[in-house]
Tab-separated table of C-alpha atoms in Angstrom:
chain	number	residue	atom	x	y	z
T	1	UNK	CA	116.676	78.752	96.845
T	2	UNK	CA	113.932	76.486	95.482
T	3	UNK	CA	111.711	76.704	92.534
T	4	UNK	CA	108.051	75.726	92.987
T	5	UNK	CA	108.755	73.885	96.214
T	6	UNK	CA	109.265	74.929	99.762
T	7	UNK	CA	112.792	73.573	99.823
T	8	UNK	CA	115.824	75.302	98.409
T	9	UNK	CA	117.417	73.824	95.362
T	10	UNK	CA	120.780	74.495	93.794
T	11	UNK	CA	121.077	76.282	90.469
T	12	UNK	CA	124.482	75.536	89.047
T	13	UNK	CA	126.428	78.300	87.372
T	14	UNK	CA	129.625	78.131	85.356
T	15	UNK	CA	131.984	78.024	88.313
T	16	UNK	CA	129.940	75.341	90.079
T	17	UNK	CA	128.786	77.308	93.125
T	18	UNK	CA	125.104	77.172	94.131
T	19	UNK	CA	123.035	80.334	93.768
T	20	UNK	CA	120.473	80.549	96.540
T	21	UNK	CA	117.074	81.948	95.658
T	22	UNK	CA	113.992	82.795	97.715
T	23	UNK	CA	111.344	80.278	96.615
T	24	UNK	CA	107.759	81.083	95.814
T	25	UNK	CA	105.560	80.920	98.875
T	26	UNK	CA	104.129	77.451	99.441
T	27	UNK	CA	102.801	75.600	102.488
T	28	UNK	CA	105.641	74.348	104.641
T	29	UNK	CA	106.678	70.725	104.136
T	30	UNK	CA	108.998	68.442	106.048
T	31	UNK	CA	112.702	69.148	105.637
T	32	UNK	CA	114.724	66.603	103.664
T	33	UNK	CA	116.933	66.065	106.718
T	34	UNK	CA	117.424	67.602	110.156
T	35	UNK	CA	118.992	71.012	109.470
T	36	UNK	CA	122.552	71.703	110.545
T	37	UNK	CA	124.661	74.462	109.050
T	38	UNK	CA	128.360	73.614	108.862
T	39	UNK	CA	131.168	76.048	108.150
T	40	UNK	CA	132.997	75.496	104.849
T	41	UNK	CA	135.974	77.774	105.669
T	42	UNK	CA	134.998	80.538	103.269
T	43	UNK	CA	134.582	84.268	103.988
T	44	UNK	CA	131.842	85.792	106.126
T	45	UNK	CA	130.700	89.412	106.399
T	46	UNK	CA	131.764	90.499	109.867
T	47	UNK	CA	130.189	93.967	109.675
T	48	UNK	CA	128.084	94.154	106.537
T	49	UNK	CA	127.942	97.444	104.628
T	50	UNK	CA	124.757	97.604	102.569
T	51	UNK	CA	124.515	99.913	99.568
T	52	UNK	CA	121.015	100.006	98.097
T	53	UNK	CA	120.596	100.279	94.336
T	54	UNK	CA	117.188	101.025	92.804
T	55	UNK	CA	116.988	99.942	89.181
T	56	UNK	CA	114.930	102.221	86.918
T	57	UNK	CA	113.718	105.817	86.830
T	58	UNK	CA	110.394	104.666	88.286
T	59	UNK	CA	111.961	104.752	91.742
T	60	UNK	CA	112.276	108.540	91.541
T	61	UNK	CA	108.497	109.000	91.304
T	62	UNK	CA	105.489	108.089	93.450
T	63	UNK	CA	104.523	105.533	94.582
T	64	UNK	CA	107.912	103.762	94.336
T	65	UNK	CA	109.768	106.789	95.732
T	66	UNK	CA	107.990	106.294	99.056
T	67	UNK	CA	108.787	102.581	99.034
T	68	UNK	CA	112.447	103.352	98.262
T	69	UNK	CA	112.678	105.720	101.221
T	70	UNK	CA	110.989	103.162	103.473
T	71	UNK	CA	113.348	100.389	102.353
T	72	UNK	CA	116.345	102.550	103.177
T	73	UNK	CA	114.876	103.225	106.619
T	74	UNK	CA	114.357	99.470	107.004
T	75	UNK	CA	118.071	98.807	106.436
T	76	UNK	CA	119.094	101.648	108.747
T	77	UNK	CA	117.108	99.978	111.514
T	78	UNK	CA	117.574	96.287	110.839
T	79	UNK	CA	121.363	96.361	110.407
T	80	UNK	CA	121.818	97.221	114.076
T	81	UNK	CA	118.881	95.156	115.357
T	82	UNK	CA	118.412	91.858	117.155
T	83	UNK	CA	118.179	90.143	113.762
T	84	UNK	CA	121.881	90.770	113.196
T	85	UNK	CA	122.782	90.096	116.823
T	86	UNK	CA	121.392	86.568	116.569
T	87	UNK	CA	123.865	85.797	113.773
T	88	UNK	CA	126.780	86.110	116.208
T	89	UNK	CA	126.586	82.365	116.876
T	90	UNK	CA	128.060	81.900	113.393
T	91	UNK	CA	131.162	83.946	114.169
T	92	UNK	CA	134.511	82.221	113.670
T	93	UNK	CA	138.034	82.927	114.818
T	94	UNK	CA	138.573	85.077	111.720
T	95	UNK	CA	135.125	86.672	111.410
T	96	UNK	CA	133.209	88.147	114.352
T	97	UNK	CA	129.714	88.934	113.088
T	98	UNK	CA	128.377	92.209	114.493
T	99	UNK	CA	126.134	95.127	113.563
T	100	UNK	CA	126.354	96.544	110.071
T	101	UNK	CA	125.394	99.813	108.424
T	102	UNK	CA	123.913	101.237	105.247
T	103	UNK	CA	126.566	103.194	103.373
T	104	UNK	CA	124.353	104.913	100.825
T	105	UNK	CA	121.791	104.585	98.071
T	106	UNK	CA	121.352	105.454	94.422
T	107	UNK	CA	118.938	105.138	91.521
T	108	UNK	CA	120.357	103.845	88.244
T	109	UNK	CA	118.621	104.092	84.890
T	110	UNK	CA	119.720	101.327	82.487
T	111	UNK	CA	117.823	100.969	79.234
T	112	UNK	CA	114.343	99.823	80.210
T	113	UNK	CA	113.470	96.198	79.518
T	114	UNK	CA	110.593	94.049	80.694
T	115	UNK	CA	113.090	91.264	81.412
T	116	UNK	CA	116.690	91.333	82.669
T	117	UNK	CA	119.113	88.440	83.177
T	118	UNK	CA	121.487	87.901	86.060
T	119	UNK	CA	124.364	88.211	83.573
T	120	UNK	CA	123.074	91.654	82.552
T	121	UNK	CA	122.726	92.635	86.192
T	122	UNK	CA	126.319	91.603	86.872
T	123	UNK	CA	127.564	93.582	83.871
T	124	UNK	CA	125.592	96.665	84.894
T	125	UNK	CA	126.851	96.401	88.462
T	126	UNK	CA	130.470	96.143	87.325
T	127	UNK	CA	129.999	99.137	84.996
T	128	UNK	CA	128.466	101.237	87.778
T	129	UNK	CA	131.279	100.368	90.182
T	130	UNK	CA	133.840	101.352	87.547
T	131	UNK	CA	132.228	104.610	86.389
T	132	UNK	CA	129.605	105.855	88.859
T	133	UNK	CA	131.069	108.035	91.609
T	134	UNK	CA	128.021	107.320	93.771
T	135	UNK	CA	129.010	103.653	94.076
T	136	UNK	CA	131.327	102.451	96.847
T	137	UNK	CA	134.129	100.175	95.755
T	138	UNK	CA	133.632	96.488	96.574
T	139	UNK	CA	135.107	95.098	99.767
T	140	UNK	CA	134.825	92.032	101.952
T	141	UNK	CA	131.842	93.549	103.801
T	142	UNK	CA	130.239	95.419	100.878
T	143	UNK	CA	126.820	94.139	99.848
T	144	UNK	CA	124.999	95.762	96.934
T	145	UNK	CA	121.218	95.338	97.300
T	146	UNK	CA	119.463	95.797	93.947
T	147	UNK	CA	115.725	96.430	93.849
T	148	UNK	CA	113.841	96.028	90.578
T	149	UNK	CA	110.792	98.089	89.595
T	150	UNK	CA	107.321	96.636	89.230
T	151	UNK	CA	106.880	94.835	85.929
T	152	UNK	CA	110.542	93.902	85.409
T	153	UNK	CA	111.135	90.145	85.325
T	154	UNK	CA	114.501	88.770	86.436
T	155	UNK	CA	115.861	85.641	84.746
T	156	UNK	CA	118.460	83.625	86.604
T	157	UNK	CA	119.686	80.107	85.877
T	158	UNK	CA	116.927	79.583	83.307
T	159	UNK	CA	114.209	80.461	85.832
T	160	UNK	CA	112.165	83.637	86.169
T	161	UNK	CA	111.070	85.750	89.108
T	162	UNK	CA	107.428	85.303	90.117
T	163	UNK	CA	107.436	81.970	88.289
T	164	UNK	CA	110.196	80.210	90.236
T	165	UNK	CA	111.765	82.606	92.752
T	166	UNK	CA	111.362	85.890	94.637
T	167	UNK	CA	114.987	86.973	95.124
T	168	UNK	CA	118.546	85.723	95.381
T	169	UNK	CA	122.097	86.629	96.353
T	170	UNK	CA	125.268	85.921	94.435
T	171	UNK	CA	128.888	86.946	94.003
T	172	UNK	CA	131.123	87.912	91.103
T	173	UNK	CA	134.459	86.078	91.295
T	174	UNK	CA	134.301	86.059	95.092
T	175	UNK	CA	134.957	89.816	95.118
T	176	UNK	CA	131.624	91.561	94.464
T	177	UNK	CA	128.652	90.523	96.576
T	178	UNK	CA	125.097	91.429	95.671
T	179	UNK	CA	121.434	90.570	96.185
T	180	UNK	CA	118.632	90.990	93.652
T	181	UNK	CA	115.089	91.717	94.770
T	182	UNK	CA	112.425	91.631	92.044
T	183	UNK	CA	109.267	93.592	92.852
T	184	UNK	CA	106.786	91.176	94.508
T	185	UNK	CA	104.167	91.379	91.773
T	186	UNK	CA	102.574	87.967	92.226
T	187	UNK	CA	100.834	86.108	95.039
T	188	UNK	CA	103.690	83.596	95.241
T	189	UNK	CA	106.113	86.384	96.154
T	190	UNK	CA	103.915	88.188	98.662
T	191	UNK	CA	102.928	85.184	100.761
T	192	UNK	CA	99.814	87.044	101.890
T	193	UNK	CA	101.834	90.127	102.872
T	194	UNK	CA	101.672	93.656	101.535
T	195	UNK	CA	104.401	94.316	98.905
T	196	UNK	CA	106.576	96.331	101.294
T	197	UNK	CA	106.389	93.664	103.999
T	198	UNK	CA	107.114	90.970	101.419
T	199	UNK	CA	110.213	92.912	100.355
T	200	UNK	CA	111.481	93.355	103.911
T	201	UNK	CA	110.918	89.643	104.549
T	202	UNK	CA	112.778	88.474	101.443
T	203	UNK	CA	115.446	91.153	101.916
T	204	UNK	CA	116.112	89.960	105.460
T	205	UNK	CA	116.360	86.403	104.123
T	206	UNK	CA	119.036	87.385	101.592
T	207	UNK	CA	120.780	89.742	104.013
T	208	UNK	CA	121.331	87.025	106.614
T	209	UNK	CA	122.406	84.530	103.962
T	210	UNK	CA	124.873	86.977	102.429
T	211	UNK	CA	126.402	87.656	105.854
T	212	UNK	CA	126.813	83.985	106.727
T	213	UNK	CA	127.519	82.663	103.216
T	214	UNK	CA	128.600	85.525	100.916
T	215	UNK	CA	130.157	83.188	98.350
T	216	UNK	CA	127.268	80.712	98.165
T	217	UNK	CA	128.183	77.293	99.497
T	218	UNK	CA	131.534	78.344	100.964
T	219	UNK	CA	130.374	79.803	104.290
T	220	UNK	CA	127.716	78.331	106.583
T	221	UNK	CA	125.777	75.791	104.527
T	222	UNK	CA	123.681	72.627	104.770
T	223	UNK	CA	123.967	70.232	101.831
T	224	UNK	CA	120.357	69.074	102.216
T	225	UNK	CA	118.613	72.296	103.225
T	226	UNK	CA	120.748	75.152	101.907
T	227	UNK	CA	121.544	78.374	103.733
T	228	UNK	CA	120.384	79.974	106.975
T	229	UNK	CA	117.307	81.513	105.347
T	230	UNK	CA	116.347	78.596	103.111
T	231	UNK	CA	115.541	76.422	106.107
T	232	UNK	CA	113.013	78.944	107.411
T	233	UNK	CA	111.612	80.346	104.156
T	234	UNK	CA	108.392	82.394	104.580
T	235	UNK	CA	108.302	82.031	108.365
T	236	UNK	CA	108.173	85.608	109.610
T	237	UNK	CA	108.294	87.721	112.754
T	238	UNK	CA	108.352	91.407	113.658
T	239	UNK	CA	111.553	93.197	114.564
T	240	UNK	CA	110.586	96.698	115.540
T	241	UNK	CA	107.914	97.689	113.041
T	242	UNK	CA	109.341	95.520	110.257
T	243	UNK	CA	108.422	92.071	108.971
T	244	UNK	CA	111.501	89.873	108.689
T	245	UNK	CA	112.070	86.195	108.129
T	246	UNK	CA	113.047	83.758	110.840
T	247	UNK	CA	116.565	82.362	110.414
T	248	UNK	CA	117.943	78.963	111.340
T	249	UNK	CA	119.845	78.730	114.641
T	250	UNK	CA	122.161	75.777	115.147
T	251	UNK	CA	122.354	76.703	118.821
T	252	UNK	CA	118.578	76.703	119.356
T	253	UNK	CA	118.015	73.920	116.808
T	254	UNK	CA	115.088	75.820	115.331
T	255	UNK	CA	114.082	78.876	113.327
T	256	UNK	CA	114.238	81.987	115.529
């Protein structure tokens, strides 16, 4: 999604697909065009299986340990909630979107760096899948959710977290699907929310986008406005006790 604007922008990668990133929080502006998601005949996640990955030993100690436990509880709840039910309107003849589940969690401890690139994240993820028995093997519904510790900057497409974006989702060769959530350590990535609420909001954004457009630009997409979450960035609601983002509904013609 966008950098320094409220609208999503495309960041081109080698294979030409757009990476969608959560933009910094800014006052809402008018959309470039009336939103309408159209289906591009690519895969969808019919019953998403989220595996949470916490990057860095910091997650094993307070206060991040408590946040890690709370984020796992968030996924346990939200994956069978009304937020997922509302995505059913984007089902197709081949993919019937329904409730998902969290399949597990783990903490990984790569060499600590103050900055990590998306390429390094991809390499680490592939290494963990190949060698870490705690990792599920990738599948059409498998979504690895990576959470970064406080103080670790993520660099993607030449832009940096907290300077241009607050999170994103991507794929590796259309076979491994993942989302990256930097710690919301700046005002632009909290949007006036507490860090945990900011993380559940941006996580719900990327979750719904990964379900409806797992290979960015090949599922449900709008050439002017981006993905289902881009259109409604930083508009939030409560589902149960959790803060989540509104998502675009073609059927209702609004963010719901």
